[in-house]
């Protein structure tokens, strides 16, 4: 370790005066405390060094004595300094060697970059880079401007006023009974889910549900089949739980159990989005659903059915859930309210087989705690009073219209060969592209133009993924769809024409 120049006791006041002139929004006592602590940690104030009196320091620094005393008292309490009656305040004889001061305190800059674990580094692979929010075309965002806020806030206020004292305590019931009952009725009628209210476990979003499933039903190193391409949130959650992710190809009928890569252990979990595959948009055929249920039974695996946006189908009624086909109860149904209401609600739910209800309820209460009971009660009334179904119908009409607007805006490019997904359901379209270079160029130009273009290749676990763009239209205003859609069509056409001209240049 490099030697450190120490500060002589007589110069402490002058050196501190220089340190305290640095720009900072922190209170003076806190800045003084940090400067002294960093000097002790770095060895600039050696063990046994006697500090000037608090009066002298206050006089030399031109500050109130109370600020000096506050800083010294905190350092004494933490063990960096010690007071000796009749002798003064000294740097403690610390039982460890010199410690480098945190970068923020030593240099006045930002906090040092943390050394992440290998698991933490892997987790970042599944996180989209933060480039600022653009209205067009982020996928998975509902029409927040269409949510009935006044009605919702009125319900919230009423249930918060009426909340019993017990709801302020730790809860272990699995969610408000009234909400579980209306969710159960809704799922039985609209999704053909087989359940009783006791089988519904309310969680703080689907992501928490995935984590709970991974913790309770699999151990580190166990295999989970994942759709390829697939949802990054589920990929991240299962990877962070230490599971081995095995990508299984998705085609026009959904995940194909017959195309599982060889050389892997039997799956413990199988993750699917059968009603509306994310991000391709295909619906899993009945033949594939039956094959998947058979594969789960053969391997003793649990199927995790993520039904994230089944409410939004435009050409037919919602497809029945995979869970309703299963007699063997090997399917865990995961629902979320982030897409149909708003993401900030942070409420989702699991429909569990009977054998898992009690252990999952206890584990959830232990690991995550339960909360938001007043919000859950308000949501239960929102559904029971018919507001939920009316909102879904309005949003279905809104999203159908917005998809049509996007198709019209992209029509010039489609006429020249741009391929779009069918869009029979959901909140986004996929624009299929010819190669990764075109995908990367469009994404970069979109970022510069304030348009979010999510690269389809990023949804694949294994490279190279098929190039394309995932275009969320649900949360984009009509005028912005027209503007950004026209920009995308023009930019795609210009790039295609540039390439065509380049290939026709005589060599």
Tab-separated table of C-alpha atoms in Angstrom:
chain	number	residue	atom	x	y	z
A	1	UNK	CA	0.000	0.000	0.000
A	2	UNK	CA	1.312	3.431	-0.931
A	3	UNK	CA	2.425	5.642	1.980
A	4	UNK	CA	0.018	8.406	2.972
A	5	UNK	CA	1.038	11.888	4.015
A	6	UNK	CA	-0.250	12.477	7.522
A	7	UNK	CA	-1.850	15.665	8.768
A	8	UNK	CA	-0.112	17.283	11.751
A	9	UNK	CA	-2.457	18.060	14.632
A	10	UNK	CA	-1.642	21.767	14.420
A	11	UNK	CA	-2.707	21.833	10.767
A	12	UNK	CA	-6.004	19.976	11.138
A	13	UNK	CA	-8.059	23.160	11.224
A	14	UNK	CA	-6.435	24.620	8.108
A	15	UNK	CA	-6.706	21.342	6.168
A	16	UNK	CA	-10.346	20.946	7.166
A	17	UNK	CA	-11.042	24.506	6.065
A	18	UNK	CA	-9.787	23.641	2.583
A	19	UNK	CA	-11.827	20.412	2.496
A	20	UNK	CA	-15.016	22.168	3.550
A	21	UNK	CA	-14.791	24.739	0.736
A	22	UNK	CA	-15.681	22.024	-1.798
A	23	UNK	CA	-19.166	22.388	-3.212
A	24	UNK	CA	-21.643	20.147	-1.448
A	25	UNK	CA	-25.311	20.241	-0.538
A	26	UNK	CA	-24.688	18.379	2.740
A	27	UNK	CA	-25.008	20.144	6.099
A	28	UNK	CA	-21.755	21.515	7.519
A	29	UNK	CA	-21.614	19.042	10.436
A	30	UNK	CA	-22.009	16.142	8.006
A	31	UNK	CA	-19.244	17.421	5.715
A	32	UNK	CA	-16.942	17.852	8.700
A	33	UNK	CA	-17.730	14.348	9.913
A	34	UNK	CA	-17.037	12.851	6.479
A	35	UNK	CA	-13.727	14.678	6.060
A	36	UNK	CA	-12.436	13.583	9.477
A	37	UNK	CA	-13.614	10.007	9.013
A	38	UNK	CA	-11.924	9.698	5.619
A	39	UNK	CA	-8.641	10.986	7.081
A	40	UNK	CA	-8.788	8.420	9.881
A	41	UNK	CA	-9.637	5.617	7.443
A	42	UNK	CA	-6.888	6.563	5.017
A	43	UNK	CA	-4.249	7.097	7.707
A	44	UNK	CA	-3.847	10.850	7.203
A	45	UNK	CA	-4.730	11.146	10.883
A	46	UNK	CA	-2.607	8.521	12.585
A	47	UNK	CA	-3.752	6.425	15.530
A	48	UNK	CA	-3.139	8.254	18.794
A	49	UNK	CA	-3.093	11.690	17.147
A	50	UNK	CA	-4.628	14.338	19.391
A	51	UNK	CA	-7.190	16.625	17.745
A	52	UNK	CA	-7.366	20.352	18.497
A	53	UNK	CA	-10.114	21.310	20.938
A	54	UNK	CA	-13.609	21.834	19.592
A	55	UNK	CA	-13.384	25.557	20.411
A	56	UNK	CA	-10.159	25.942	18.467
A	57	UNK	CA	-11.513	24.012	15.466
A	58	UNK	CA	-14.673	26.093	15.449
A	59	UNK	CA	-12.637	29.316	15.613
A	60	UNK	CA	-10.220	28.275	12.841
A	61	UNK	CA	-13.035	27.062	10.593
A	62	UNK	CA	-15.282	30.021	11.325
A	63	UNK	CA	-18.213	27.741	12.176
A	64	UNK	CA	-20.403	27.183	15.190
A	65	UNK	CA	-18.984	24.971	17.908
A	66	UNK	CA	-22.124	22.797	17.857
A	67	UNK	CA	-21.340	21.685	14.295
A	68	UNK	CA	-17.872	20.594	15.403
A	69	UNK	CA	-19.230	18.815	18.463
A	70	UNK	CA	-21.864	16.985	16.375
A	71	UNK	CA	-19.203	15.652	14.003
A	72	UNK	CA	-16.844	14.621	16.806
A	73	UNK	CA	-19.615	12.983	18.853
A	74	UNK	CA	-20.646	10.873	15.847
A	75	UNK	CA	-17.065	9.729	15.218
A	76	UNK	CA	-16.635	8.878	18.899
A	77	UNK	CA	-19.861	6.876	18.802
A	78	UNK	CA	-18.625	4.969	15.751
A	79	UNK	CA	-15.233	4.256	17.319
A	80	UNK	CA	-13.037	6.363	15.035
A	81	UNK	CA	-12.205	8.827	17.816
A	82	UNK	CA	-11.998	8.470	21.579
A	83	UNK	CA	-12.136	10.981	24.400
A	84	UNK	CA	-9.752	10.838	27.348
A	85	UNK	CA	-10.968	12.777	30.419
A	86	UNK	CA	-8.716	15.750	31.078
A	87	UNK	CA	-6.580	15.045	27.989
A	88	UNK	CA	-8.777	15.690	24.940
A	89	UNK	CA	-9.944	13.817	21.822
A	90	UNK	CA	-7.669	11.337	20.035
A	91	UNK	CA	-7.739	9.145	16.967
A	92	UNK	CA	-8.594	5.657	18.192
A	93	UNK	CA	-6.074	2.841	17.999
A	94	UNK	CA	-8.043	0.894	15.412
A	95	UNK	CA	-7.587	-2.903	15.267
A	96	UNK	CA	-7.334	-2.923	11.478
A	97	UNK	CA	-4.978	-1.489	8.939
A	98	UNK	CA	-5.525	1.545	6.819
A	99	UNK	CA	-8.829	1.507	4.895
A	100	UNK	CA	-9.242	3.343	1.640
A	101	UNK	CA	-11.849	6.071	2.001
A	102	UNK	CA	-14.946	5.771	-0.207
A	103	UNK	CA	-14.447	7.526	-3.534
A	104	UNK	CA	-17.290	9.964	-2.855
A	105	UNK	CA	-15.566	11.237	0.274
A	106	UNK	CA	-11.968	11.041	-0.905
A	107	UNK	CA	-12.466	12.853	-4.190
A	108	UNK	CA	-15.833	14.541	-3.929
A	109	UNK	CA	-17.037	12.568	-6.963
A	110	UNK	CA	-19.788	10.030	-7.357
A	111	UNK	CA	-19.996	6.682	-5.608
A	112	UNK	CA	-17.529	4.036	-6.823
A	113	UNK	CA	-18.722	1.341	-9.199
A	114	UNK	CA	-19.712	-1.690	-7.191
A	115	UNK	CA	-18.042	-5.013	-7.893
A	116	UNK	CA	-21.052	-7.079	-8.914
A	117	UNK	CA	-21.325	-10.798	-8.409
A	118	UNK	CA	-21.290	-12.989	-11.533
A	119	UNK	CA	-25.014	-13.488	-10.995
A	120	UNK	CA	-25.506	-9.711	-10.870
A	121	UNK	CA	-23.527	-9.239	-14.074
A	122	UNK	CA	-25.647	-11.890	-15.811
A	123	UNK	CA	-28.806	-10.205	-14.626
A	124	UNK	CA	-27.851	-7.025	-16.488
A	125	UNK	CA	-27.980	-8.972	-19.758
A	126	UNK	CA	-31.745	-9.093	-19.417
A	127	UNK	CA	-32.159	-5.405	-18.554
A	128	UNK	CA	-32.856	-2.900	-21.284
A	129	UNK	CA	-30.429	-0.009	-21.321
A	130	UNK	CA	-31.924	3.150	-19.913
A	131	UNK	CA	-32.152	5.628	-22.749
A	132	UNK	CA	-35.013	7.767	-21.539
A	133	UNK	CA	-38.716	7.174	-21.999
A	134	UNK	CA	-40.199	7.787	-25.421
A	135	UNK	CA	-43.927	7.736	-26.028
A	136	UNK	CA	-43.545	5.685	-29.200
A	137	UNK	CA	-43.157	2.661	-29.258
A	138	UNK	CA	-42.330	1.090	-25.850
A	139	UNK	CA	-43.809	-2.434	-25.612
A	140	UNK	CA	-45.928	-3.551	-22.685
A	141	UNK	CA	-47.183	-0.081	-21.719
A	142	UNK	CA	-50.988	0.367	-21.529
A	143	UNK	CA	-52.928	3.530	-22.346
A	144	UNK	CA	-52.311	5.285	-19.049
A	145	UNK	CA	-54.181	8.372	-20.231
A	146	UNK	CA	-57.359	6.286	-20.575
A	147	UNK	CA	-57.387	4.843	-17.064
A	148	UNK	CA	-60.404	6.079	-14.987
A	149	UNK	CA	-58.313	7.792	-12.345
A	150	UNK	CA	-61.046	9.788	-10.622
A	151	UNK	CA	-63.177	6.685	-10.097
A	152	UNK	CA	-60.183	4.656	-8.959
A	153	UNK	CA	-58.985	7.319	-6.526
A	154	UNK	CA	-62.483	7.587	-5.065
A	155	UNK	CA	-62.526	3.843	-4.394
A	156	UNK	CA	-59.024	3.995	-2.906
A	157	UNK	CA	-59.940	6.788	-0.523
A	158	UNK	CA	-63.066	4.980	0.649
A	159	UNK	CA	-61.265	1.725	1.382
A	160	UNK	CA	-58.343	3.463	3.032
A	161	UNK	CA	-60.738	5.246	5.390
A	162	UNK	CA	-62.535	2.013	6.191
A	163	UNK	CA	-59.421	-0.157	6.517
A	164	UNK	CA	-59.453	-2.104	9.802
A	165	UNK	CA	-56.446	-1.805	12.089
A	166	UNK	CA	-55.513	-5.397	11.272
A	167	UNK	CA	-54.657	-4.349	7.715
A	168	UNK	CA	-51.873	-2.171	9.095
A	169	UNK	CA	-50.191	-5.243	10.581
A	170	UNK	CA	-48.250	-8.038	8.849
A	171	UNK	CA	-50.695	-10.168	6.873
A	172	UNK	CA	-50.466	-13.856	5.974
A	173	UNK	CA	-53.845	-14.594	4.366
A	174	UNK	CA	-52.678	-14.581	0.745
A	175	UNK	CA	-54.616	-11.439	-0.120
A	176	UNK	CA	-57.945	-9.765	0.627
A	177	UNK	CA	-60.707	-12.384	0.490
A	178	UNK	CA	-63.065	-10.225	-1.590
A	179	UNK	CA	-60.425	-9.708	-4.277
A	180	UNK	CA	-59.560	-13.391	-4.444
A	181	UNK	CA	-63.239	-14.241	-4.830
A	182	UNK	CA	-63.892	-11.837	-7.725
A	183	UNK	CA	-60.640	-12.836	-9.432
A	184	UNK	CA	-61.668	-16.462	-9.173
A	185	UNK	CA	-65.088	-15.729	-10.701
A	186	UNK	CA	-63.521	-13.670	-13.483
A	187	UNK	CA	-60.951	-16.336	-14.353
A	188	UNK	CA	-63.498	-19.145	-14.375
A	189	UNK	CA	-65.831	-17.248	-16.703
A	190	UNK	CA	-63.384	-15.530	-19.044
A	191	UNK	CA	-60.388	-17.858	-19.080
A	192	UNK	CA	-61.867	-21.294	-18.188
A	193	UNK	CA	-59.461	-21.539	-15.254
A	194	UNK	CA	-60.282	-24.212	-12.710
A	195	UNK	CA	-59.966	-22.689	-9.264
A	196	UNK	CA	-61.466	-21.835	-5.922
A	197	UNK	CA	-60.758	-18.510	-4.170
A	198	UNK	CA	-58.423	-20.268	-1.747
A	199	UNK	CA	-56.143	-21.184	-4.665
A	200	UNK	CA	-55.568	-17.532	-5.622
A	201	UNK	CA	-52.459	-15.979	-4.072
A	202	UNK	CA	-52.132	-12.213	-4.518
A	203	UNK	CA	-48.534	-11.101	-5.123
A	204	UNK	CA	-46.801	-7.839	-5.926
A	205	UNK	CA	-46.666	-8.362	-9.668
A	206	UNK	CA	-45.915	-11.299	-11.935
A	207	UNK	CA	-42.158	-10.927	-11.409
A	208	UNK	CA	-42.553	-11.672	-7.711
A	209	UNK	CA	-44.695	-14.645	-8.668
A	210	UNK	CA	-41.946	-16.033	-10.920
A	211	UNK	CA	-39.390	-15.612	-8.167
A	212	UNK	CA	-41.591	-17.408	-5.654
A	213	UNK	CA	-42.170	-20.287	-8.072
A	214	UNK	CA	-38.443	-20.632	-8.734
A	215	UNK	CA	-37.585	-20.607	-5.026
A	216	UNK	CA	-40.281	-23.073	-4.022
A	217	UNK	CA	-40.166	-25.587	-6.866
A	218	UNK	CA	-36.582	-25.629	-8.131
A	219	UNK	CA	-33.021	-25.586	-6.842
A	220	UNK	CA	-29.953	-23.893	-8.295
A	221	UNK	CA	-28.831	-25.765	-11.381
A	222	UNK	CA	-32.269	-27.204	-12.199
A	223	UNK	CA	-33.471	-26.817	-15.774
A	224	UNK	CA	-36.249	-24.529	-16.975
A	225	UNK	CA	-37.508	-24.606	-20.559
A	226	UNK	CA	-37.904	-21.070	-21.919
A	227	UNK	CA	-39.589	-19.852	-25.086
A	228	UNK	CA	-37.123	-18.720	-27.765
A	229	UNK	CA	-37.607	-15.805	-28.300
A	230	UNK	CA	-39.182	-14.984	-24.961
A	231	UNK	CA	-39.991	-12.527	-22.223
A	232	UNK	CA	-36.883	-10.945	-20.686
A	233	UNK	CA	-38.506	-10.459	-17.279
A	234	UNK	CA	-39.047	-14.187	-16.812
A	235	UNK	CA	-35.612	-14.969	-18.255
A	236	UNK	CA	-33.990	-12.614	-15.749
A	237	UNK	CA	-35.960	-13.944	-12.795
A	238	UNK	CA	-35.198	-17.609	-13.429
A	239	UNK	CA	-31.552	-16.900	-14.252
A	240	UNK	CA	-31.164	-14.878	-11.038
A	241	UNK	CA	-32.562	-17.883	-9.158
A	242	UNK	CA	-29.664	-19.969	-10.437
A	243	UNK	CA	-31.663	-22.087	-12.871
A	244	UNK	CA	-30.295	-23.407	-16.155
A	245	UNK	CA	-32.260	-21.738	-18.957
A	246	UNK	CA	-32.834	-23.978	-21.984
A	247	UNK	CA	-34.236	-22.112	-25.027
A	248	UNK	CA	-36.949	-24.047	-26.877
A	249	UNK	CA	-37.836	-22.745	-30.371
A	250	UNK	CA	-41.170	-21.048	-30.995
A	251	UNK	CA	-42.846	-21.350	-34.387
A	252	UNK	CA	-46.294	-20.573	-35.744
A	253	UNK	CA	-47.925	-22.924	-33.213
A	254	UNK	CA	-45.963	-21.781	-30.153
A	255	UNK	CA	-43.261	-23.551	-28.147
A	256	UNK	CA	-42.400	-26.922	-29.670
A	257	UNK	CA	-41.569	-29.596	-27.055
A	258	UNK	CA	-40.248	-31.843	-29.845
A	259	UNK	CA	-37.398	-29.377	-30.562
A	260	UNK	CA	-35.840	-29.194	-27.099
A	261	UNK	CA	-32.042	-29.083	-27.497
A	262	UNK	CA	-30.342	-32.340	-26.549
A	263	UNK	CA	-27.850	-32.743	-23.741
A	264	UNK	CA	-29.866	-31.069	-20.986
A	265	UNK	CA	-31.380	-32.480	-17.837
A	266	UNK	CA	-35.131	-32.940	-17.643
A	267	UNK	CA	-36.937	-29.686	-16.862
A	268	UNK	CA	-38.152	-28.788	-13.422
A	269	UNK	CA	-40.109	-25.799	-14.782
A	270	UNK	CA	-41.542	-24.967	-18.231
A	271	UNK	CA	-42.342	-21.294	-18.868
A	272	UNK	CA	-44.848	-20.428	-21.609
A	273	UNK	CA	-47.135	-17.615	-22.799
A	274	UNK	CA	-49.590	-19.812	-24.729
A	275	UNK	CA	-52.475	-17.375	-25.272
A	276	UNK	CA	-50.309	-14.701	-26.889
A	277	UNK	CA	-46.642	-15.613	-27.136
A	278	UNK	CA	-44.301	-12.821	-26.158
A	279	UNK	CA	-42.971	-11.306	-28.320
A	280	UNK	CA	-43.908	-13.153	-31.542
A	281	UNK	CA	-47.666	-12.898	-30.922
A	282	UNK	CA	-48.585	-16.471	-31.955
A	283	UNK	CA	-51.209	-18.502	-30.100
A	284	UNK	CA	-50.240	-22.008	-29.037
A	285	UNK	CA	-52.257	-24.596	-30.936
A	286	UNK	CA	-54.330	-27.208	-29.122
A	287	UNK	CA	-52.022	-29.968	-30.353
A	288	UNK	CA	-49.009	-28.188	-28.859
A	289	UNK	CA	-50.847	-27.533	-25.599
A	290	UNK	CA	-51.642	-31.211	-25.211
A	291	UNK	CA	-48.071	-32.166	-26.116
A	292	UNK	CA	-46.742	-29.718	-23.550
A	293	UNK	CA	-49.002	-31.103	-20.815
A	294	UNK	CA	-47.828	-34.610	-21.692
A	295	UNK	CA	-44.177	-33.521	-21.564
A	296	UNK	CA	-44.695	-31.940	-18.142
A	297	UNK	CA	-46.292	-35.138	-16.861
A	298	UNK	CA	-43.485	-37.275	-18.288
A	299	UNK	CA	-40.726	-35.170	-16.712
A	300	UNK	CA	-42.549	-34.345	-13.481
A	301	UNK	CA	-42.214	-30.659	-14.370
A	302	UNK	CA	-44.374	-27.673	-13.454
A	303	UNK	CA	-45.745	-25.494	-16.257
A	304	UNK	CA	-45.679	-21.754	-15.534
A	305	UNK	CA	-48.457	-20.214	-17.658
A	306	UNK	CA	-47.943	-16.459	-18.008
A	307	UNK	CA	-51.250	-14.967	-19.176
A	308	UNK	CA	-50.125	-11.355	-19.338
A	309	UNK	CA	-52.554	-9.721	-21.826
A	310	UNK	CA	-55.198	-12.281	-22.769
A	311	UNK	CA	-57.978	-9.672	-22.421
A	312	UNK	CA	-56.962	-7.983	-25.660
A	313	UNK	CA	-58.020	-10.156	-28.577
A	314	UNK	CA	-59.518	-8.472	-31.638
A	315	UNK	CA	-60.839	-11.213	-33.885
A	316	UNK	CA	-62.384	-13.678	-31.424
A	317	UNK	CA	-63.081	-14.337	-27.762
A	318	UNK	CA	-60.076	-14.850	-25.449
A	319	UNK	CA	-58.495	-18.283	-25.775
A	320	UNK	CA	-59.112	-20.653	-22.858
A	321	UNK	CA	-56.173	-20.961	-20.480
A	322	UNK	CA	-53.829	-23.928	-20.629
A	323	UNK	CA	-54.517	-24.475	-16.938
A	324	UNK	CA	-58.125	-25.402	-17.682
A	325	UNK	CA	-57.025	-28.343	-19.854
A	326	UNK	CA	-54.959	-29.956	-17.118
A	327	UNK	CA	-56.437	-32.750	-15.034
A	328	UNK	CA	-53.121	-33.483	-13.342
A	329	UNK	CA	-52.769	-29.992	-11.770
A	330	UNK	CA	-49.224	-29.440	-13.014
A	331	UNK	CA	-49.927	-25.887	-14.243
A	332	UNK	CA	-49.413	-22.690	-12.225
A	333	UNK	CA	-51.361	-19.812	-13.737
A	334	UNK	CA	-49.740	-16.364	-13.425
A	335	UNK	CA	-51.823	-13.236	-13.965
A	336	UNK	CA	-50.961	-9.558	-13.808
A	337	UNK	CA	-52.916	-6.315	-13.639
A	338	UNK	CA	-50.025	-4.216	-14.973
A	339	UNK	CA	-51.151	-4.462	-18.588
A	340	UNK	CA	-54.912	-4.193	-18.179
A	341	UNK	CA	-54.822	-1.401	-15.554
A	342	UNK	CA	-51.432	0.233	-14.954
A	343	UNK	CA	-47.902	-1.018	-14.107
A	344	UNK	CA	-47.528	1.105	-10.971
A	345	UNK	CA	-50.337	-0.867	-9.306
A	346	UNK	CA	-47.829	-3.692	-8.669
A	347	UNK	CA	-50.432	-6.395	-8.182
A	348	UNK	CA	-50.531	-9.840	-9.728
A	349	UNK	CA	-51.717	-13.255	-8.696
A	350	UNK	CA	-50.996	-16.964	-8.900
A	351	UNK	CA	-53.584	-19.699	-9.250
A	352	UNK	CA	-51.968	-22.634	-7.479
A	353	UNK	CA	-52.716	-26.358	-7.427
A	354	UNK	CA	-54.288	-27.386	-4.123
A	355	UNK	CA	-51.088	-29.032	-2.872
A	356	UNK	CA	-49.090	-25.806	-3.249
A	357	UNK	CA	-51.519	-23.325	-1.712
A	358	UNK	CA	-50.416	-23.515	1.918
A	359	UNK	CA	-46.617	-23.704	1.397
A	360	UNK	CA	-46.697	-20.845	-1.148
A	361	UNK	CA	-48.831	-18.663	1.116
A	362	UNK	CA	-46.469	-19.189	4.040
A	363	UNK	CA	-43.342	-18.648	1.940
A	364	UNK	CA	-44.714	-15.484	0.351
A	365	UNK	CA	-45.579	-14.037	3.761
A	366	UNK	CA	-42.080	-14.866	4.998
A	367	UNK	CA	-40.043	-13.687	2.010
A	368	UNK	CA	-42.017	-10.739	0.666
A	369	UNK	CA	-44.617	-9.873	3.283
A	370	UNK	CA	-48.118	-8.997	2.219
A	371	UNK	CA	-49.434	-5.502	1.881
A	372	UNK	CA	-51.639	-3.011	0.061
A	373	UNK	CA	-54.777	-4.569	1.539
A	374	UNK	CA	-56.738	-1.331	1.117
A	375	UNK	CA	-55.654	-1.222	-2.545
A	376	UNK	CA	-56.647	-4.862	-2.959
A	377	UNK	CA	-60.056	-4.152	-1.448
A	378	UNK	CA	-60.562	-1.205	-3.805
A	379	UNK	CA	-59.596	-3.409	-6.743
A	380	UNK	CA	-62.054	-6.058	-5.597
A	381	UNK	CA	-64.858	-3.497	-5.681
A	382	UNK	CA	-63.592	-2.133	-9.021
A	383	UNK	CA	-64.010	-5.612	-10.513
A	384	UNK	CA	-67.231	-6.569	-8.706
A	385	UNK	CA	-69.006	-3.327	-9.700
A	386	UNK	CA	-68.312	-3.921	-13.400
A	387	UNK	CA	-65.763	-1.109	-13.820
A	388	UNK	CA	-63.042	-3.599	-14.741
A	389	UNK	CA	-64.971	-5.244	-17.589
A	390	UNK	CA	-66.038	-1.835	-18.969
A	391	UNK	CA	-62.442	-0.620	-18.867
A	392	UNK	CA	-61.257	-3.757	-20.680
A	393	UNK	CA	-63.851	-3.248	-23.438
A	394	UNK	CA	-62.828	0.398	-23.865
A	395	UNK	CA	-59.148	-0.509	-24.010
A	396	UNK	CA	-59.781	-3.310	-26.467
A	397	UNK	CA	-61.462	-0.835	-28.805
A	398	UNK	CA	-58.712	1.731	-28.222
A	399	UNK	CA	-55.903	-0.738	-28.946
A	400	UNK	CA	-57.635	-2.120	-32.020
A	401	UNK	CA	-57.852	1.439	-33.393
A	402	UNK	CA	-54.265	2.266	-32.466
A	403	UNK	CA	-52.978	-0.871	-34.147
A	404	UNK	CA	-54.873	0.118	-37.283
A	405	UNK	CA	-53.310	3.606	-37.119
A	406	UNK	CA	-49.849	2.091	-36.884
A	407	UNK	CA	-50.507	-0.205	-39.828
A	408	UNK	CA	-51.676	2.741	-41.927
A	409	UNK	CA	-48.590	4.749	-40.989
A	410	UNK	CA	-46.339	1.842	-41.977
A	411	UNK	CA	-48.287	1.007	-45.155
A	412	UNK	CA	-45.725	2.583	-47.558
A	413	UNK	CA	-43.002	0.383	-46.104
A	414	UNK	CA	-45.239	-2.704	-46.041
A	415	UNK	CA	-45.970	-2.120	-49.740
A	416	UNK	CA	-42.214	-2.305	-50.360
A	417	UNK	CA	-41.702	-5.514	-48.395
A	418	UNK	CA	-41.701	-4.724	-44.656
A	419	UNK	CA	-43.383	-7.671	-42.920
A	420	UNK	CA	-45.601	-7.148	-39.859
A	421	UNK	CA	-46.999	-9.732	-37.450
A	422	UNK	CA	-50.704	-10.556	-37.689
A	423	UNK	CA	-51.660	-8.593	-34.569
A	424	UNK	CA	-54.747	-10.648	-33.705
A	425	UNK	CA	-54.212	-9.814	-30.043
A	426	UNK	CA	-52.074	-7.884	-27.605
A	427	UNK	CA	-50.455	-4.485	-27.349
A	428	UNK	CA	-47.603	-4.625	-29.874
A	429	UNK	CA	-46.673	-5.603	-33.408
A	430	UNK	CA	-43.467	-7.170	-34.650
A	431	UNK	CA	-41.785	-5.812	-37.768
A	432	UNK	CA	-39.578	-8.563	-39.197
A	433	UNK	CA	-36.293	-7.390	-40.696
A	434	UNK	CA	-33.783	-8.957	-43.029
A	435	UNK	CA	-30.602	-8.679	-40.989
A	436	UNK	CA	-29.070	-7.506	-37.719
A	437	UNK	CA	-27.267	-4.540	-39.274
A	438	UNK	CA	-30.573	-3.027	-40.408
A	439	UNK	CA	-32.064	-3.701	-36.969
A	440	UNK	CA	-29.165	-1.986	-35.211
A	441	UNK	CA	-29.253	1.030	-37.528
A	442	UNK	CA	-32.991	1.534	-37.053
A	443	UNK	CA	-32.709	1.210	-33.265
A	444	UNK	CA	-29.906	3.786	-33.185
A	445	UNK	CA	-31.746	6.241	-35.418
A	446	UNK	CA	-34.907	5.741	-33.384
A	447	UNK	CA	-33.119	6.645	-30.157
A	448	UNK	CA	-31.863	9.852	-31.767
A	449	UNK	CA	-35.360	10.674	-33.017
A	450	UNK	CA	-37.082	9.984	-29.696
A	451	UNK	CA	-38.672	6.717	-30.832
A	452	UNK	CA	-38.273	3.473	-28.871
A	453	UNK	CA	-37.528	0.586	-31.226
A	454	UNK	CA	-36.960	-2.593	-29.213
A	455	UNK	CA	-34.729	-5.036	-31.136
A	456	UNK	CA	-36.350	-8.440	-31.513
A	457	UNK	CA	-32.955	-10.150	-31.448
A	458	UNK	CA	-32.592	-9.039	-27.836
A	459	UNK	CA	-35.434	-11.364	-26.805
A	460	UNK	CA	-33.377	-14.447	-27.715
A	461	UNK	CA	-31.277	-16.341	-25.190
A	462	UNK	CA	-28.928	-17.596	-27.880
A	463	UNK	CA	-27.398	-15.499	-30.647
A	464	UNK	CA	-28.007	-14.786	-33.387
A	465	UNK	CA	-31.671	-14.065	-32.839
A	466	UNK	CA	-34.003	-13.238	-35.671
A	467	UNK	CA	-33.807	-9.477	-36.375
A	468	UNK	CA	-36.863	-7.316	-36.072
A	469	UNK	CA	-38.548	-4.564	-34.067
A	470	UNK	CA	-41.103	-4.900	-31.267
A	471	UNK	CA	-43.467	-1.933	-31.639
A	472	UNK	CA	-45.732	-1.205	-28.677
A	473	UNK	CA	-48.724	0.880	-29.716
A	474	UNK	CA	-51.105	0.585	-26.750
A	475	UNK	CA	-49.572	3.362	-24.667
A	476	UNK	CA	-48.829	5.680	-27.596
A	477	UNK	CA	-51.214	8.558	-28.388
A	478	UNK	CA	-52.903	8.582	-31.769
A	479	UNK	CA	-51.026	11.628	-33.065
A	480	UNK	CA	-47.701	10.178	-31.927
A	481	UNK	CA	-48.459	6.876	-33.660
A	482	UNK	CA	-48.993	8.770	-36.907
A	483	UNK	CA	-45.814	10.846	-36.510
A	484	UNK	CA	-43.492	8.089	-35.298
A	485	UNK	CA	-45.001	5.509	-37.650
A	486	UNK	CA	-44.476	7.811	-40.636
A	487	UNK	CA	-40.890	8.450	-39.490
A	488	UNK	CA	-40.220	4.702	-39.180
A	489	UNK	CA	-41.660	3.954	-42.617
A	490	UNK	CA	-39.607	6.719	-44.242
A	491	UNK	CA	-36.432	5.713	-42.433
A	492	UNK	CA	-36.848	2.035	-43.322
A	493	UNK	CA	-37.487	2.914	-46.976
A	494	UNK	CA	-34.457	5.209	-47.083
A	495	UNK	CA	-32.168	2.525	-45.634
A	496	UNK	CA	-33.496	-0.106	-48.026
A	497	UNK	CA	-32.969	2.221	-50.988
A	498	UNK	CA	-29.435	3.072	-49.827
A	499	UNK	CA	-28.600	-0.626	-49.692
A	500	UNK	CA	-30.119	-1.273	-53.092
A	501	UNK	CA	-28.111	1.567	-54.612
A	502	UNK	CA	-24.906	0.327	-52.989
A	503	UNK	CA	-25.338	-3.193	-54.380
A	504	UNK	CA	-25.961	-1.825	-57.909
A	505	UNK	CA	-22.802	0.268	-58.042
A	506	UNK	CA	-20.402	-1.165	-60.686
A	507	UNK	CA	-17.356	-2.734	-59.097
